[in-house]
Coordinates of C-alpha atoms in Angstrom, one line a residue:
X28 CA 0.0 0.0 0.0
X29 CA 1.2 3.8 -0.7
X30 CA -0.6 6.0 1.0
X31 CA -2.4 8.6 0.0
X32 CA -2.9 10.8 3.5
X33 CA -2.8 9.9 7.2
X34 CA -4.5 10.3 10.3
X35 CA -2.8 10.6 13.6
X36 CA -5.6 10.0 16.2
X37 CA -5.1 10.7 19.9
X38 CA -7.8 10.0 22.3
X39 CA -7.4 12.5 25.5
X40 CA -8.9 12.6 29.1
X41 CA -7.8 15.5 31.2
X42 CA -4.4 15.9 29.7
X43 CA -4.1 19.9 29.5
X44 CA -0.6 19.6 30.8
X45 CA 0.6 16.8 28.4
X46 CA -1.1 17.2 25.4
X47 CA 0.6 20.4 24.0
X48 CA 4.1 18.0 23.9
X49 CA 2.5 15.3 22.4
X50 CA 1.0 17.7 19.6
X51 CA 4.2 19.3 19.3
X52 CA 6.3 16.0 18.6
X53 CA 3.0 15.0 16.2
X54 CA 4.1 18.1 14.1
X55 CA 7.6 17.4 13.8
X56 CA 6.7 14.2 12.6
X57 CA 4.0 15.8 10.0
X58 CA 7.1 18.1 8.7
X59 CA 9.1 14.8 8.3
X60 CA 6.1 13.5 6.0
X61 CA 5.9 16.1 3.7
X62 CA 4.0 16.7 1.3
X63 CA 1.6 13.8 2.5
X64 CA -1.6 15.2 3.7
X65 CA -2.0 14.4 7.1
X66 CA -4.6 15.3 9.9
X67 CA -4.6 15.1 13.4
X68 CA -7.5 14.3 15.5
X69 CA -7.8 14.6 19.4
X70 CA -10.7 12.8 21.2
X71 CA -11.3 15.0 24.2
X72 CA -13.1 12.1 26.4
X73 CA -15.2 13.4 29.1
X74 CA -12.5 15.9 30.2
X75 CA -13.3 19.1 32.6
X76 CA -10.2 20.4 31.8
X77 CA -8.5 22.4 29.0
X78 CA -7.6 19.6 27.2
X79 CA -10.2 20.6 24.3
X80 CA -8.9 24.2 23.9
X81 CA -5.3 23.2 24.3
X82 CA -5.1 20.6 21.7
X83 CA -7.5 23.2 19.0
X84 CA -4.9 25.8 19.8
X85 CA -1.9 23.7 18.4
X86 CA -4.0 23.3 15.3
X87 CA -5.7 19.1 16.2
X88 CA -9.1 18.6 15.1
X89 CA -11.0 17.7 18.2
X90 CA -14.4 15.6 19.1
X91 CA -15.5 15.7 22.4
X92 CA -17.6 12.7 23.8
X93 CA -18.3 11.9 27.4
X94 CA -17.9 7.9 27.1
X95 CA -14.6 8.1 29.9
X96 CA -13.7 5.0 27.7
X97 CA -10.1 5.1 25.4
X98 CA -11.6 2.4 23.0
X99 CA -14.7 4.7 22.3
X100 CA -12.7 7.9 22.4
X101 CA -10.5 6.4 19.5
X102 CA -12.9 5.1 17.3
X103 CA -14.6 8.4 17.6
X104 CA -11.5 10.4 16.1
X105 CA -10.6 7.7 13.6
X106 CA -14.3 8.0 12.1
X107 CA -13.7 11.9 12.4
X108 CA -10.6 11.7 10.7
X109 CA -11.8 8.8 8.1
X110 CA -14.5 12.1 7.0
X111 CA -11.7 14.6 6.7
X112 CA -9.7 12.4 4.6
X113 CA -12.9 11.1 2.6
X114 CA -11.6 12.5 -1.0
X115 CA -7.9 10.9 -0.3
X116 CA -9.3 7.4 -1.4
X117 CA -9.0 4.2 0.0
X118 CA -5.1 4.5 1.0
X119 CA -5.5 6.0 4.4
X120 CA -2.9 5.3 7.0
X121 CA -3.5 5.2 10.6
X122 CA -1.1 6.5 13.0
X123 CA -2.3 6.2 17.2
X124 CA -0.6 7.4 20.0
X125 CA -1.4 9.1 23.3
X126 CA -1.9 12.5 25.2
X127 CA 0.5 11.4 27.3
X128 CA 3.3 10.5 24.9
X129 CA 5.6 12.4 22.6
X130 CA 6.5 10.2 19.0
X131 CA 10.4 10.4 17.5
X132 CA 10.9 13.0 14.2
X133 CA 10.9 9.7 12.2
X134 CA 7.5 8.2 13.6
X135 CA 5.2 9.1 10.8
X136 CA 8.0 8.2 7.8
X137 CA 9.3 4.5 9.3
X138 CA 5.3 3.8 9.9
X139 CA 4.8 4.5 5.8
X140 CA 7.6 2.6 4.8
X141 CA 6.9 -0.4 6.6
X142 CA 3.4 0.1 4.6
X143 CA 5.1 0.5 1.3
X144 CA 6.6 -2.5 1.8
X145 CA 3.3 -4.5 1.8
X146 CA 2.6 -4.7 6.2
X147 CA -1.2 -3.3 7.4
X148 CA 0.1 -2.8 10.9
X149 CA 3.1 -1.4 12.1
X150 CA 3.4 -2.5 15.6
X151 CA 6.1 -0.3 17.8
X152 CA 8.0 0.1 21.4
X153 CA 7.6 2.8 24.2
X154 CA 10.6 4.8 26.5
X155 CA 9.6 5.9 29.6
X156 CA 9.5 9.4 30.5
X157 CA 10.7 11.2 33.2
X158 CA 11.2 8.1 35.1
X159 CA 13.4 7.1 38.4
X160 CA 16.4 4.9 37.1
X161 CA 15.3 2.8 40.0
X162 CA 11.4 2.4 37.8
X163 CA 12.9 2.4 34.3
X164 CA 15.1 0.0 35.2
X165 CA 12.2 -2.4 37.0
X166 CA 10.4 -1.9 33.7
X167 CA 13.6 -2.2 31.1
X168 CA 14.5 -5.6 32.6
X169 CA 11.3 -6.9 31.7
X170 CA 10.2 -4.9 29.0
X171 CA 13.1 -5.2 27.2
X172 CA 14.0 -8.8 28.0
X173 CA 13.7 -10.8 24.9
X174 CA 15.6 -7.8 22.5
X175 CA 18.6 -9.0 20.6
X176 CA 21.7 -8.6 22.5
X177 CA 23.5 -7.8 18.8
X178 CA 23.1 -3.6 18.3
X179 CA 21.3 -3.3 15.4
X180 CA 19.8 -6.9 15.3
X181 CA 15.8 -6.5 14.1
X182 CA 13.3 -7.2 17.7
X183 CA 10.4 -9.2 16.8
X184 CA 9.0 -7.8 19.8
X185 CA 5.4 -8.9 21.6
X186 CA 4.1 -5.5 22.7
X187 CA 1.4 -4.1 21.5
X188 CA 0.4 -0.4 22.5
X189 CA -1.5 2.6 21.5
X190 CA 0.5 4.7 22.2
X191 CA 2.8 3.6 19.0
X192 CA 0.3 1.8 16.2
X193 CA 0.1 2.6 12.9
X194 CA -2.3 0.5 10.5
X195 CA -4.2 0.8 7.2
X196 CA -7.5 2.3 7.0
X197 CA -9.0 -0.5 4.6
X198 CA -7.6 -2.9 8.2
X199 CA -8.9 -1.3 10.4
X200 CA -12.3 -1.0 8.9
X201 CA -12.5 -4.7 7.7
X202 CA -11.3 -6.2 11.1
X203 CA -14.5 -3.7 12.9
X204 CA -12.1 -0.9 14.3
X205 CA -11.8 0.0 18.4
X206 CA -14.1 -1.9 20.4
X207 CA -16.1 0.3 23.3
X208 CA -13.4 -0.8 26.0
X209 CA -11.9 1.4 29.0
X210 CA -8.7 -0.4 29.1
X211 CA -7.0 -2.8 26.3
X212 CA -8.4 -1.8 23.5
X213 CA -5.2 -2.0 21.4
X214 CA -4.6 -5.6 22.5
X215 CA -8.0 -6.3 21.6
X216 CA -8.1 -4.7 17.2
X217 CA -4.1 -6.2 17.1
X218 CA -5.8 -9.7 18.3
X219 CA -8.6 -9.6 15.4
X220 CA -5.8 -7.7 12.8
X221 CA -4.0 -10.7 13.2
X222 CA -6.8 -13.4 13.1
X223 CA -7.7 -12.3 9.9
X224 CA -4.3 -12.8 8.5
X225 CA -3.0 -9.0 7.8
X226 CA 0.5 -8.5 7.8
X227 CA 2.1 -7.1 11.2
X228 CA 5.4 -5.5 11.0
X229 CA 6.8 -5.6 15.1
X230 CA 9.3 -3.0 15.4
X231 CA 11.9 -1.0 17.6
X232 CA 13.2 1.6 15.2
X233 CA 11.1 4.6 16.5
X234 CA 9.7 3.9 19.9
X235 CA 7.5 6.6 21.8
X236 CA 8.3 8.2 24.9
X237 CA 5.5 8.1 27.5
X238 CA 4.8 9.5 30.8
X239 CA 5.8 7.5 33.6
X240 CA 3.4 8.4 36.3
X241 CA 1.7 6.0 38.7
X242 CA -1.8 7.3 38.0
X243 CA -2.9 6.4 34.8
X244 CA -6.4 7.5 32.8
X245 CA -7.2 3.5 31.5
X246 CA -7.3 0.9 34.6
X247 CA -4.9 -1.6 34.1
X248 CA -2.7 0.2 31.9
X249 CA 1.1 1.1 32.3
X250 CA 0.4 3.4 35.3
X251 CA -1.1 0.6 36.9
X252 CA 2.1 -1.8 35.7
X253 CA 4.5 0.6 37.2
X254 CA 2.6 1.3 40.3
X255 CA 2.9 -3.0 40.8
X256 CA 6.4 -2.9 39.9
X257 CA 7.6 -0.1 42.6
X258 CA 5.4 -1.7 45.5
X259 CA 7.0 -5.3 44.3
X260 CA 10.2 -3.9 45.0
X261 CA 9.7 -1.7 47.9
X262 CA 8.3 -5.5 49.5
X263 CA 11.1 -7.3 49.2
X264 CA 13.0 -8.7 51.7
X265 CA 16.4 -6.7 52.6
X266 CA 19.5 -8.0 51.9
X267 CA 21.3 -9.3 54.3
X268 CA 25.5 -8.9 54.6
X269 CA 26.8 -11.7 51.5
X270 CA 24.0 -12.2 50.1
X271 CA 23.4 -11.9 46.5
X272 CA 21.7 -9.1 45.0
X273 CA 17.8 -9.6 44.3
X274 CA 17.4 -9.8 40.1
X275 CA 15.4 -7.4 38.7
X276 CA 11.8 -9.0 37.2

């Protein structure tokens, strides 16, 4: 597939402090696409914030709903943006991420060559943010756990996050788009993507960086993972004098 426009959705509940770096890093990435049209829609989700007028003043479309639900809130701006990009054809890319996230200079140009080369979904990695070494390295050691030792080796990674997915529009449509869900919605399309036998590039060349806090806006997201991973830590037993060193998860 080449495609002929994209759409960078971004669904958004009280983010007024986080979603003027996110659309900043969204525009830099827009520059990098040139001269592709692309649109950016922000899903203001039941927010009593500024969110709304934030995101409008960096120059996002934006739909308001009051659903407090990320998988409604992005299959709101992707039919929104779908309308906007009606005349652009059937070639419509996809690119997601979150309020809470800013995307590398390179995001929007590695996600349209991996769909030049014949993938539907490009499937990326996340950074943390502003994170304690003591947190990033809880989650790193994990995370990070099965990536090729070899610099520059290709990670067929298994994550899967919204924060970094890019797919076709003609895919996204055929396998029935977000489902309604507060919390894994991602998880849940990638799942029926992949079912239906579309091609899924996995890939570590331009991974996101995301807030690390421990209150998150989806339950059971990566607020809620760190959260588990700091009180893990701060419950284990101390070490005593000759001991060896507890591993990391």
């Amino acid at each position: 597939m080449i495609p002929a426009a994209v759409a960078v959705v971004v669904p958004a509940h009280n983010e007024e402090h986080r979603i003027g770096a996110c659309l900043r890093s969204v525009r830099r990435a827009v520059a990098q696409a040139a001269p592709l049209p692309v649109v950016t829609v922000v899903a203001a989700d039941a927010c009593t914030d500024a969110t709304a007028v934030t995101a409008a003043r960096a120059g996002a479309h934006v739909v308001q709903l009051e659903r407090r639900s990320v998988g409604a809130a992005r299959a709101a701006a992707t039919a929104y943006a779908l309308h906007l990009l009606a005349d652009s054809g059937p070639h419509v890319w996809l690119a997601m991420t979150d309020a809470d996230t800013t995307v590398p200079d390179t995001w929007l140009t590695d996600q349209i060559s991996w769909a030049r080369q014949g993938y539907d979904v490009v499937l990326g990695t996340i950074l943390l943010a502003r994170a304690s070494r003591r947190l990033a390295a809880l989650h790193d050691a994990d995370y990070f756990r099965t990536r090729p030792a070899e610099p520059g080796e290709p990670w067929d990674h298994p994550h899967v996050h919204g924060a970094n997915l890019g797919l076709s529009a003609a895919a996204y449509l055929r396998s029935g788009g977000f489902a309604a869900l507060p919390t894994g919605e991602d998880r849940d399309l990638v799942a029926r993507l992949a079912s239906q036998g579309h091609r899924i590039a996995r890939t570590d060349r331009h991974p996101v960086r995301t807030a690390a806090r421990l209150r998150g806006r989806a339950p059971g997201g990566l607020a809620d993972l760190l959260a588990a991973l700091r009180s893990s830590a701060r419950n284990r037993p101390a070490r005593t004098p000759g001991s060896a060193p507890a591993q990391l998860p």
